[in-house]
Structure formats: C-alpha cells, structure tokens
Amino acid sequence: MTILWGLLGMTVVLGIAYLLSSDRQAINFRTIIGGLAIQLLFAFLVLYSDTGRWILEQFTGLVNQVIGFAGEGINFLFGGLFEAEGVGTVFAFEVLTVVIFFSSLISVLYYLGIMQRIINSIGGALAKLLGTSRPESLSAAANIFVGQTEAPLVVKPFLPQMTRSELFAVMTGGLASVAGSVLIGYSLLGIPLEYLLAASFMAAPSGLVLAKIMLPETDPQATSDEREFQMDEDQESYNVIDAAARGASTGLQLALNIGAMLLAFIALIALLNGILGGVESGINGSVNYMLSLFGSDSSINIQGLTLENIFGILFSPLAFAIGVPWSEAFQAGSFIGQKLILNEFVAYAAFAPEIDSLDPKTVLVVSFALCGFANVSSLGILLGGLGKLAPSRRGDIAQLGLKAVMAGMLASLLNASIAGMFF
C-alpha cells in the first residue's frame, strides 16, 4: 500500500511538472529515469535496508558528535545560562550558535580542498549517469553541502555562457536543497537528523529531474561538449585559522538573518491572525444581526480563521497525495503552505512541537517535504546572489525565478513521496 501511495505522489508531482513544462517534446527521459532511479535506490538503502539504515545511523551519530563539540564554545560564551535546567530550548543560544560553528567548519573544509573533491566526485557521477552537463551537475552536488548563493561559485566562470536550461537547473538545485549549516539548525529544533541528511542528498538528483522536465535542454552542445575546468581553491584565506574566522563571520551574518527573519515572520503571522480574528468576529456579528432583523433565533459562529488553517485547507490534498494520512493532511498541508509562502524555518518551527503527536509516517513525509529553500522570499536572495555572480543573466534569472521556486518545491515533494514508499 505504501508503495502504491508513493507512486501516486510521484505521479502527481511529475504530472504537475509536465504540465508546467516549456517544451514537452524536448524532455530527455534518460535524465528523468536516471534521476528517479538514483532517488529510489538511495531511499531504499538508507530508509529500508538494514545495512543502509545502519550506515545512515552511524553518519547521523557522527554529525551529532560534531554538534556536541559546538556546545563547548556555547558553554564558554553563555555558561550557566545554556546549562540551566527547566529553561527549555533557547533558540538564539542553542540553534543559531551552532549555525555559526558549522559555517566555520565548512569554510575550513573548503580551505583544505576536501569539499571540492567531494563535490567533484558527486557532480561528475551525476553528469555521467543523468546525461546532464558538468557545470549544472557540479552545482547540484555543491548544494548538498552549501546554500543557494554559495553553490554557484563552483561554476561561476560558466554562468554567463550557460543555456537557459542550465541556468534554470542551477537555480532549481539551490531552491530544492538547504545549506549544511542551516540543516543542523533544523535538527536542533527537533526534526529527525537522519531524515534531513537523506533529504539533502536526494535533493541533488531531484532538482535536476524537475529542472529538466520544466525547462528541458534544447541545445545539443550543452551536454556534448567537454567544458573541463578546475574548481577554485579558497584564494581569500591566508591559512586555516583565517578560513575558520571567515567562516565564523559568515555564519554570524547567517544566524542574525535567520533570527531576525523568524522574529519578524512569526510576529507578522500573529498580527495577521489577530486581524483575521477580528474579521471572523465581524462576520459573525453582522450575520447574526441580520438574522435577528428577520426574527430568526438561529445564529452562526465561524471559528478558526487563521493563516495556518487557510494553508491547511489549500494544501491538504497535496499532503495526502504525497503520503500523509488523511487524518493529519490538514496539519501537514498547513506546514507545507507556511514553507512555500513564508519559509522553511518558520514551517519547521511550527512542525517541531507537533512531532510527538503525529503519525511516524507523517513526520517522515513532512520532514522531507519541508527540506528546501523553495519559497517566495527566496526570489530576492536568488536574484541578488546569483545576479551578482552573473550580471548579464539578471534578466533570465528574474524571468525564471518563480518557475524555479515551483520546481524546487516539487523536488522536495518528490523526495517526500519516494521516502514514504519505504516507511
């Protein structure tokens, strides 16, 4: 039953992408079939097979150990405040500070050349298996570890000459995935780390699959030529200490942005819900007054008019299609709506407190579905970050932005559907 349900979700997601395709005749089915095969195999290995699950558990344990090392710096900085019992999770101290540490760690790995080797290996394998160009494949691989503004740096020299399909794949890959440092922040909210890690790796092929359905490659030279290049080493840092310091500074900016964004969005949601509550009371009062004028003793009492409930109504069918039990589709749909319209951190912050009360399959599917930067607010980040790297392509980036958000969102939903098959 779960396999059939997963196939239904895959069909719905791929069907939406096909309807939105700019050139259905040009779709390269080698890329689509190859990408889906990689996703299915990976999900089977890490979510179903005993050996694969053991490997994922070991990797998750290793990452958790590294997170534990961040606690040493946090304890030094905040002391007893961090260790105090009964305080609960203080987001600014326990989550945002770890983002700073992981940003520094990734910067060190880049300086040492370790990250470049990993990205080259994964990107090269994707290009050969899927028949995609090497630049777009390398960018997809980079997005497993870094964010949507950093990943395109690995193919910066090729951005001005990329075809629209390649550029769209770079954009979609960034929106279908999350940065490694931010992913750790999600896990500290209470989201299962093993699901986040699996979703992050699956985002690379799924982003390419959705990109090549919605904007297929029409230039045969894009994948037939051999654009060999060497990934840039870290030229700015003088040594490993400088790299760590630069990474920490970047992480601080990221942490401050996340904190400010969450403060603003959550407060604005409360404000909007207050306005909707006033509208609700006004409707109830007006209708009941009209009924009384006609001598009726009946009355109405509309309740629950909130932004979260509106999202739940709109997105519950989609949540059900990708594998969420219908009894919890309303809640899951609300989280998906918050992720798409607001951002994934707001959605995860709302989802985390409900995990213990939800069906385990719902937890798995929603964890995968929310794991990506695809949301309306990312359009500005995409235009600002990628547009700065390739000023001559700002027009294309602006034109393709909304479509890339849709492709990135569908990629996350595709991952969720496939993961649900192996629950």
CSV table of C-alpha atoms in Angstrom, one decimal:
chain,number,residue,atom,x,y,z
A,1,MET,CA,0.0,0.0,0.0
A,2,THR,CA,2.8,2.4,0.9
A,3,ILE,CA,4.5,1.8,-2.5
A,4,LEU,CA,1.3,2.5,-4.4
A,5,TRP,CA,0.7,5.6,-2.3
A,6,GLY,CA,4.3,6.7,-3.1
A,7,LEU,CA,3.7,6.1,-6.8
A,8,LEU,CA,0.6,8.2,-6.6
A,9,GLY,CA,2.6,11.1,-5.1
A,10,MET,CA,5.3,10.7,-7.7
A,11,THR,CA,2.7,10.7,-10.5
A,12,VAL,CA,1.0,13.9,-9.1
A,13,VAL,CA,4.3,15.8,-8.7
A,14,LEU,CA,5.8,14.7,-12.0
A,15,GLY,CA,2.4,15.4,-13.7
A,16,ILE,CA,2.3,19.0,-12.3
A,17,ALA,CA,5.9,19.5,-13.6
A,18,TYR,CA,5.0,18.1,-17.0
A,19,LEU,CA,2.0,20.4,-17.3
A,20,LEU,CA,4.3,23.4,-16.5
A,21,SER,CA,7.0,22.2,-19.0
A,22,SER,CA,8.1,24.8,-21.5
A,23,ASP,CA,8.8,22.1,-24.2
A,24,ARG,CA,7.4,18.7,-23.5
A,25,GLN,CA,8.9,17.3,-26.7
A,26,ALA,CA,12.4,18.1,-25.7
A,27,ILE,CA,12.4,16.3,-22.3
A,28,ASN,CA,15.3,13.9,-22.1
A,29,PHE,CA,13.9,10.8,-20.4
A,30,ARG,CA,17.3,9.4,-19.7
A,31,THR,CA,17.8,12.2,-17.2
A,32,ILE,CA,14.3,11.7,-15.7
A,33,ILE,CA,14.6,7.9,-15.4
A,34,GLY,CA,18.2,8.0,-14.2
A,35,GLY,CA,17.4,10.7,-11.6
A,36,LEU,CA,14.4,8.8,-10.3
A,37,ALA,CA,16.4,5.6,-10.1
A,38,ILE,CA,19.1,7.2,-8.0
A,39,GLN,CA,16.5,8.6,-5.6
A,40,LEU,CA,14.6,5.3,-5.3
A,41,LEU,CA,17.9,3.4,-4.8
A,42,PHE,CA,19.2,5.9,-2.2
A,43,ALA,CA,15.8,5.9,-0.3
A,44,PHE,CA,15.7,2.1,-0.3
A,45,LEU,CA,19.2,1.8,1.0
A,46,VAL,CA,19.0,4.4,3.9
A,47,LEU,CA,15.4,4.0,4.9
A,48,TYR,CA,14.6,0.3,4.3
A,49,SER,CA,17.7,-1.9,4.1
A,50,ASP,CA,19.3,-2.8,7.4
A,51,THR,CA,22.8,-2.1,6.1
A,52,GLY,CA,21.9,1.3,4.7
A,53,ARG,CA,20.0,2.3,7.8
A,54,TRP,CA,23.0,1.3,9.9
A,55,ILE,CA,25.3,3.4,7.7
A,56,LEU,CA,22.9,6.4,8.0
A,57,GLU,CA,22.6,5.9,11.8
A,58,GLN,CA,26.4,5.9,12.0
A,59,PHE,CA,26.7,9.1,9.9
A,60,THR,CA,23.9,10.7,11.9
A,61,GLY,CA,25.8,9.8,15.1
A,62,LEU,CA,29.0,11.3,13.7
A,63,VAL,CA,27.2,14.6,12.9
A,64,ASN,CA,25.6,14.7,16.3
A,65,GLN,CA,29.1,14.3,17.9
A,66,VAL,CA,30.3,17.3,15.9
A,67,ILE,CA,27.2,19.2,17.0
A,68,GLY,CA,28.3,18.3,20.6
A,69,PHE,CA,31.6,20.0,20.1
A,70,ALA,CA,29.8,23.2,19.3
A,71,GLY,CA,28.5,23.0,22.8
A,72,GLU,CA,31.9,23.7,24.2
A,73,GLY,CA,32.0,27.1,22.6
A,74,ILE,CA,28.4,27.8,23.5
A,75,ASN,CA,29.1,26.9,27.2
A,76,PHE,CA,32.1,29.1,27.3
A,77,LEU,CA,30.2,32.0,25.9
A,78,PHE,CA,26.9,31.7,27.8
A,79,GLY,CA,28.0,29.5,30.7
A,80,GLY,CA,25.2,28.6,33.2
A,81,LEU,CA,22.5,30.2,31.1
A,82,PHE,CA,23.0,27.4,28.5
A,83,GLU,CA,23.1,24.6,31.1
A,84,ALA,CA,20.2,25.8,33.3
A,85,GLU,CA,17.6,23.1,33.7
A,86,GLY,CA,14.0,23.9,33.0
A,87,VAL,CA,14.8,26.7,30.6
A,88,GLY,CA,13.9,24.7,27.6
A,89,THR,CA,15.5,25.3,24.2
A,90,VAL,CA,16.6,28.9,23.8
A,91,PHE,CA,16.6,29.2,20.1
A,92,ALA,CA,19.2,32.0,19.9
A,93,PHE,CA,21.7,30.2,22.1
A,94,GLU,CA,21.3,26.5,21.1
A,95,VAL,CA,20.4,26.8,17.4
A,96,LEU,CA,21.8,29.9,15.9
A,97,THR,CA,25.1,29.5,17.7
A,98,VAL,CA,25.6,26.0,16.1
A,99,VAL,CA,24.9,27.5,12.7
A,100,ILE,CA,28.0,29.8,13.3
A,101,PHE,CA,30.1,26.8,14.2
A,102,PHE,CA,29.1,24.7,11.2
A,103,SER,CA,29.7,27.6,8.8
A,104,SER,CA,33.2,27.9,10.2
A,105,LEU,CA,33.8,24.1,9.8
A,106,ILE,CA,32.6,24.1,6.2
A,107,SER,CA,34.9,27.1,5.5
A,108,VAL,CA,37.9,25.1,6.8
A,109,LEU,CA,36.9,22.1,4.7
A,110,TYR,CA,36.9,24.3,1.7
A,111,TYR,CA,40.3,25.8,2.5
A,112,LEU,CA,41.8,22.3,2.8
A,113,GLY,CA,40.3,21.3,-0.5
A,114,ILE,CA,38.2,18.4,1.0
A,115,MET,CA,34.9,19.9,0.0
A,116,GLN,CA,36.0,20.4,-3.6
A,117,ARG,CA,37.0,16.8,-4.0
A,118,ILE,CA,33.7,15.5,-2.7
A,119,ILE,CA,31.7,17.9,-4.9
A,120,ASN,CA,33.8,17.0,-8.0
A,121,SER,CA,33.2,13.3,-7.4
A,122,ILE,CA,29.4,13.5,-6.8
A,123,GLY,CA,28.9,16.1,-9.6
A,124,GLY,CA,30.9,14.0,-12.1
A,125,ALA,CA,28.9,10.9,-11.3
A,126,LEU,CA,25.6,12.8,-11.8
A,127,ALA,CA,26.7,14.1,-15.1
A,128,LYS,CA,27.6,10.7,-16.4
A,129,LEU,CA,24.5,8.9,-15.0
A,130,LEU,CA,22.0,11.6,-16.0
A,131,GLY,CA,23.5,13.0,-19.2
A,132,THR,CA,23.4,16.5,-17.7
A,133,SER,CA,26.2,19.0,-18.3
A,134,ARG,CA,29.1,19.0,-15.9
A,135,PRO,CA,28.6,22.6,-14.7
A,136,GLU,CA,24.9,22.1,-13.7
A,137,SER,CA,25.8,18.7,-12.1
A,138,LEU,CA,28.6,20.2,-10.0
A,139,SER,CA,26.3,23.0,-8.8
A,140,ALA,CA,23.7,20.4,-7.8
A,141,ALA,CA,26.3,18.4,-5.9
A,142,ALA,CA,27.6,21.6,-4.2
A,143,ASN,CA,24.0,22.3,-3.0
A,144,ILE,CA,24.2,19.2,-0.8
A,145,PHE,CA,26.6,21.0,1.4
A,146,VAL,CA,26.3,24.8,0.9
A,147,GLY,CA,23.5,27.2,0.2
A,148,GLN,CA,21.9,28.6,-2.9
A,149,THR,CA,24.2,31.6,-3.1
A,150,GLU,CA,27.5,29.7,-2.4
A,151,ALA,CA,27.0,26.7,-4.6
A,152,PRO,CA,27.0,28.6,-8.0
A,153,LEU,CA,30.5,29.8,-7.1
A,154,VAL,CA,31.9,26.4,-8.2
A,155,VAL,CA,30.7,27.1,-11.7
A,156,LYS,CA,31.0,30.9,-11.7
A,157,PRO,CA,33.1,31.2,-14.9
A,158,PHE,CA,30.4,29.4,-16.9
A,159,LEU,CA,27.3,31.2,-15.6
A,160,PRO,CA,27.4,33.9,-18.4
A,161,GLN,CA,27.5,31.3,-21.2
A,162,MET,CA,25.1,28.8,-19.7
A,163,THR,CA,22.0,27.9,-21.7
A,164,ARG,CA,18.7,28.9,-20.1
A,165,SER,CA,18.1,25.2,-19.2
A,166,GLU,CA,21.4,25.0,-17.4
A,167,LEU,CA,20.9,28.3,-15.5
A,168,PHE,CA,17.4,27.1,-14.5
A,169,ALA,CA,18.9,23.8,-13.2
A,170,VAL,CA,21.4,25.8,-11.1
A,171,MET,CA,18.6,27.9,-9.7
A,172,THR,CA,16.3,24.9,-9.0
A,173,GLY,CA,19.1,23.0,-7.4
A,174,GLY,CA,19.7,25.8,-4.9
A,175,LEU,CA,16.0,26.1,-4.1
A,176,ALA,CA,15.5,22.3,-3.8
A,177,SER,CA,18.1,21.9,-1.1
A,178,VAL,CA,19.4,23.6,2.1
A,179,ALA,CA,22.8,24.6,3.3
A,180,GLY,CA,24.5,22.2,5.6
A,181,SER,CA,24.9,24.7,8.4
A,182,VAL,CA,21.2,25.6,8.3
A,183,LEU,CA,20.2,21.9,8.2
A,184,ILE,CA,21.9,21.4,11.6
A,185,GLY,CA,19.7,24.2,12.9
A,186,TYR,CA,16.6,22.3,11.8
A,187,SER,CA,17.8,19.2,13.6
A,188,LEU,CA,18.2,21.2,16.9
A,189,LEU,CA,14.6,22.3,16.6
A,190,GLY,CA,13.7,18.6,17.0
A,191,ILE,CA,13.5,17.4,13.3
A,192,PRO,CA,15.0,13.9,12.9
A,193,LEU,CA,18.5,14.5,11.6
A,194,GLU,CA,18.6,11.2,9.6
A,195,TYR,CA,15.6,12.4,7.5
A,196,LEU,CA,17.3,15.8,6.9
A,197,LEU,CA,20.6,14.2,5.8
A,198,ALA,CA,18.8,11.8,3.5
A,199,ALA,CA,16.6,14.6,2.0
A,200,SER,CA,19.7,16.8,1.5
A,201,PHE,CA,21.4,14.1,-0.6
A,202,MET,CA,18.3,13.2,-2.6
A,203,ALA,CA,17.8,16.9,-3.4
A,204,ALA,CA,20.7,16.8,-6.0
A,205,PRO,CA,19.1,14.4,-8.4
A,206,SER,CA,15.5,15.5,-7.7
A,207,GLY,CA,16.4,19.1,-8.5
A,208,LEU,CA,17.9,18.1,-11.9
A,209,VAL,CA,14.9,15.9,-12.7
A,210,LEU,CA,12.4,18.7,-12.1
A,211,ALA,CA,14.5,21.3,-13.8
A,212,LYS,CA,14.9,19.2,-16.9
A,213,ILE,CA,11.1,18.5,-17.1
A,214,MET,CA,10.0,22.1,-16.6
A,215,LEU,CA,12.7,23.6,-18.8
A,216,PRO,CA,14.4,20.9,-21.0
A,217,GLU,CA,17.7,21.4,-22.7
A,218,THR,CA,17.3,22.2,-26.4
A,219,ASP,CA,20.9,22.9,-27.2
A,220,PRO,CA,22.7,19.6,-28.0
A,221,GLN,CA,26.1,21.3,-27.5
A,222,ALA,CA,25.3,21.9,-23.8
A,223,THR,CA,25.9,18.3,-22.9
A,224,SER,CA,28.0,17.1,-25.7
A,225,ASP,CA,31.0,19.4,-25.2
A,226,GLU,CA,33.7,18.9,-22.7
A,227,ARG,CA,34.0,22.0,-20.6
A,228,GLU,CA,36.8,20.9,-18.3
A,229,PHE,CA,37.7,23.2,-15.5
A,230,GLN,CA,39.3,23.2,-12.1
A,231,MET,CA,37.3,24.1,-9.1
A,232,ASP,CA,38.7,27.2,-7.4
A,233,GLU,CA,40.6,26.8,-4.2
A,234,ASP,CA,40.0,29.2,-1.3
A,235,GLN,CA,42.0,32.2,-2.5
A,236,GLU,CA,40.9,34.6,0.1
A,237,SER,CA,42.0,32.9,3.3
A,238,TYR,CA,45.7,33.1,4.3
A,239,ASN,CA,45.7,29.9,6.4
A,240,VAL,CA,43.3,27.5,8.1
A,241,ILE,CA,42.8,29.8,11.1
A,242,ASP,CA,41.8,32.7,8.8
A,243,ALA,CA,39.5,30.3,7.0
A,244,ALA,CA,37.8,29.4,10.3
A,245,ALA,CA,37.5,33.0,11.2
A,246,ARG,CA,36.0,34.0,7.9
A,247,GLY,CA,33.5,31.1,8.1
A,248,ALA,CA,32.5,32.1,11.6
A,249,SER,CA,31.9,35.7,10.4
A,250,THR,CA,29.8,34.4,7.6
A,251,GLY,CA,27.9,32.1,10.0
A,252,LEU,CA,27.2,35.1,12.3
A,253,GLN,CA,25.6,37.0,9.5
A,254,LEU,CA,23.5,34.0,8.6
A,255,ALA,CA,22.5,33.4,12.2
A,256,LEU,CA,21.5,37.0,12.6
A,257,ASN,CA,19.5,36.9,9.4
A,258,ILE,CA,17.7,33.7,10.5
A,259,GLY,CA,16.9,35.2,13.9
A,260,ALA,CA,15.7,38.5,12.5
A,261,MET,CA,13.6,36.7,9.8
A,262,LEU,CA,12.0,34.4,12.4
A,263,LEU,CA,11.2,37.2,14.8
A,264,ALA,CA,9.6,39.3,12.0
A,265,PHE,CA,7.6,36.5,10.3
A,266,ILE,CA,6.3,34.9,13.5
A,267,ALA,CA,5.2,38.3,14.8
A,268,LEU,CA,3.6,39.1,11.4
A,269,ILE,CA,1.7,35.8,11.4
A,270,ALA,CA,0.4,36.6,14.9
A,271,LEU,CA,-0.7,40.1,13.7
A,272,LEU,CA,-2.4,38.7,10.6
A,273,ASN,CA,-4.2,36.0,12.7
A,274,GLY,CA,-5.3,38.8,15.0
A,275,ILE,CA,-6.8,40.7,12.0
A,276,LEU,CA,-8.4,37.5,10.7
A,277,GLY,CA,-9.9,37.0,14.2
A,278,GLY,CA,-11.4,40.5,14.0
A,279,VAL,CA,-12.8,39.7,10.5
A,280,GLU,CA,-14.2,36.5,11.9
A,281,SER,CA,-15.9,38.3,14.8
A,282,GLY,CA,-17.2,41.0,12.4
A,283,ILE,CA,-18.7,38.4,10.1
A,284,ASN,CA,-20.4,36.5,13.0
A,285,GLY,CA,-21.8,39.8,14.4
A,286,SER,CA,-23.0,41.1,11.1
A,287,VAL,CA,-24.7,37.9,10.0
A,288,ASN,CA,-26.3,37.3,13.4
A,289,TYR,CA,-27.6,40.9,13.5
A,290,MET,CA,-29.1,40.4,10.0
A,291,LEU,CA,-30.7,37.2,11.2
A,292,SER,CA,-32.2,38.9,14.2
A,293,LEU,CA,-33.8,41.6,12.0
A,294,PHE,CA,-35.7,38.8,10.3
A,295,GLY,CA,-36.8,37.4,13.6
A,296,SER,CA,-34.6,34.3,13.4
A,297,ASP,CA,-33.4,32.7,16.6
A,298,SER,CA,-30.6,30.9,14.8
A,299,SER,CA,-27.0,32.2,14.7
A,300,ILE,CA,-23.6,31.3,13.2
A,301,ASN,CA,-20.3,31.1,14.9
A,302,ILE,CA,-17.4,30.9,12.5
A,303,GLN,CA,-14.2,29.8,14.3
A,304,GLY,CA,-10.6,29.0,13.4
A,305,LEU,CA,-10.0,31.7,10.7
A,306,THR,CA,-6.2,31.7,10.9
A,307,LEU,CA,-3.4,31.8,8.3
A,308,GLU,CA,-2.3,28.3,9.3
A,309,ASN,CA,-5.8,26.9,8.8
A,310,ILE,CA,-6.1,28.6,5.4
A,311,PHE,CA,-2.9,26.9,4.4
A,312,GLY,CA,-4.2,23.6,5.8
A,313,ILE,CA,-7.3,23.8,3.6
A,314,LEU,CA,-5.4,24.7,0.5
A,315,PHE,CA,-2.5,22.2,0.7
A,316,SER,CA,-4.2,19.2,2.5
A,317,PRO,CA,-5.0,17.4,-0.8
A,318,LEU,CA,-1.3,17.7,-1.9
A,319,ALA,CA,-0.1,16.5,1.6
A,320,PHE,CA,-2.4,13.5,1.3
A,321,ALA,CA,-1.2,12.7,-2.3
A,322,ILE,CA,2.5,12.5,-1.2
A,323,GLY,CA,1.8,10.1,1.6
A,324,VAL,CA,0.3,11.8,4.7
A,325,PRO,CA,-2.7,10.0,6.3
A,326,TRP,CA,-5.9,12.0,5.6
A,327,SER,CA,-6.5,12.4,9.3
A,328,GLU,CA,-3.3,14.6,9.5
A,329,ALA,CA,-3.3,16.0,6.0
A,330,PHE,CA,-4.8,19.3,7.2
A,331,GLN,CA,-1.9,19.8,9.7
A,332,ALA,CA,0.7,18.7,7.1
A,333,GLY,CA,-0.8,21.0,4.5
A,334,SER,CA,-0.5,23.9,6.9
A,335,PHE,CA,3.2,23.3,7.3
A,336,ILE,CA,3.7,22.9,3.5
A,337,GLY,CA,1.9,26.2,2.9
A,338,GLN,CA,3.9,28.0,5.5
A,339,LYS,CA,7.1,26.7,3.9
A,340,LEU,CA,6.1,27.8,0.4
A,341,ILE,CA,4.6,31.2,1.3
A,342,LEU,CA,6.9,32.2,4.2
A,343,ASN,CA,10.0,29.9,4.5
A,344,GLU,CA,11.1,26.5,5.7
A,345,PHE,CA,12.5,27.7,9.1
A,346,VAL,CA,9.1,29.1,10.1
A,347,ALA,CA,7.4,25.9,8.9
A,348,TYR,CA,9.9,23.6,10.8
A,349,ALA,CA,9.5,25.8,13.9
A,350,ALA,CA,5.7,25.2,13.8
A,351,PHE,CA,6.1,21.5,12.9
A,352,ALA,CA,8.7,20.5,15.6
A,353,PRO,CA,6.4,20.9,18.7
A,354,GLU,CA,3.8,18.6,17.0
A,355,ILE,CA,6.1,15.7,16.1
A,356,ASP,CA,5.4,13.6,19.2
A,357,SER,CA,1.6,13.8,18.5
A,358,LEU,CA,1.8,12.9,14.8
A,359,ASP,CA,1.9,9.6,13.0
A,360,PRO,CA,5.5,8.5,12.4
A,361,LYS,CA,4.9,8.4,8.6
A,362,THR,CA,3.6,11.9,8.7
A,363,VAL,CA,6.8,13.0,10.5
A,364,LEU,CA,8.9,11.4,7.8
A,365,VAL,CA,7.0,12.8,4.8
A,366,VAL,CA,6.7,16.3,6.2
A,367,SER,CA,10.4,16.3,7.3
A,368,PHE,CA,11.3,15.6,3.6
A,369,ALA,CA,8.7,17.9,2.1
A,370,LEU,CA,9.9,21.0,4.1
A,371,CYS,CA,13.6,20.4,3.4
A,372,GLY,CA,14.4,23.0,0.8
A,373,PHE,CA,14.8,26.8,0.2
A,374,ALA,CA,11.9,27.0,-2.3
A,375,ASN,CA,9.7,29.8,-1.1
A,376,VAL,CA,8.6,33.2,-2.3
A,377,SER,CA,11.0,35.1,-0.1
A,378,SER,CA,13.9,33.2,-1.7
A,379,LEU,CA,13.3,35.0,-5.0
A,380,GLY,CA,15.1,38.1,-3.7
A,381,ILE,CA,18.0,36.1,-2.4
A,382,LEU,CA,18.2,34.3,-5.8
A,383,LEU,CA,18.2,37.5,-7.8
A,384,GLY,CA,20.7,39.2,-5.5
A,385,GLY,CA,23.1,36.4,-5.1
A,386,LEU,CA,23.1,34.7,-8.5
A,387,GLY,CA,22.6,38.0,-10.3
A,388,LYS,CA,25.8,39.4,-8.6
A,389,LEU,CA,27.8,36.4,-9.9
A,390,ALA,CA,26.4,36.8,-13.5
A,391,PRO,CA,25.1,40.4,-14.0
A,392,SER,CA,24.5,39.7,-17.7
A,393,ARG,CA,21.9,37.0,-16.8
A,394,ARG,CA,19.9,39.0,-14.3
A,395,GLY,CA,17.0,39.2,-16.9
A,396,ASP,CA,16.9,35.4,-17.3
A,397,ILE,CA,17.1,34.9,-13.5
A,398,ALA,CA,14.2,37.3,-12.9
A,399,GLN,CA,12.1,35.6,-15.6
A,400,LEU,CA,12.8,32.1,-14.4
A,401,GLY,CA,12.6,32.9,-10.6
A,402,LEU,CA,9.0,32.0,-9.9
A,403,LYS,CA,9.2,28.9,-12.0
A,404,ALA,CA,12.4,27.8,-10.2
A,405,VAL,CA,10.6,28.2,-6.9
A,406,MET,CA,7.9,25.8,-8.2
A,407,ALA,CA,10.4,23.4,-9.4
A,408,GLY,CA,12.3,23.4,-6.1
A,409,MET,CA,9.1,22.9,-4.2
A,410,LEU,CA,8.1,20.0,-6.4
A,411,ALA,CA,11.6,18.5,-6.0
A,412,SER,CA,11.1,18.4,-2.2
A,413,LEU,CA,7.6,16.9,-2.6
A,414,LEU,CA,9.0,14.3,-4.9
A,415,ASN,CA,11.6,13.4,-2.3
A,416,ALA,CA,8.8,13.1,0.3
A,417,SER,CA,6.8,10.8,-1.9
A,418,ILE,CA,9.7,8.5,-2.5
A,419,ALA,CA,10.7,8.4,1.1
A,420,GLY,CA,7.2,7.5,2.1
A,421,MET,CA,7.3,4.4,-0.1
A,422,PHE,CA,10.0,2.9,2.1
A,423,PHE,CA,8.4,3.7,5.5
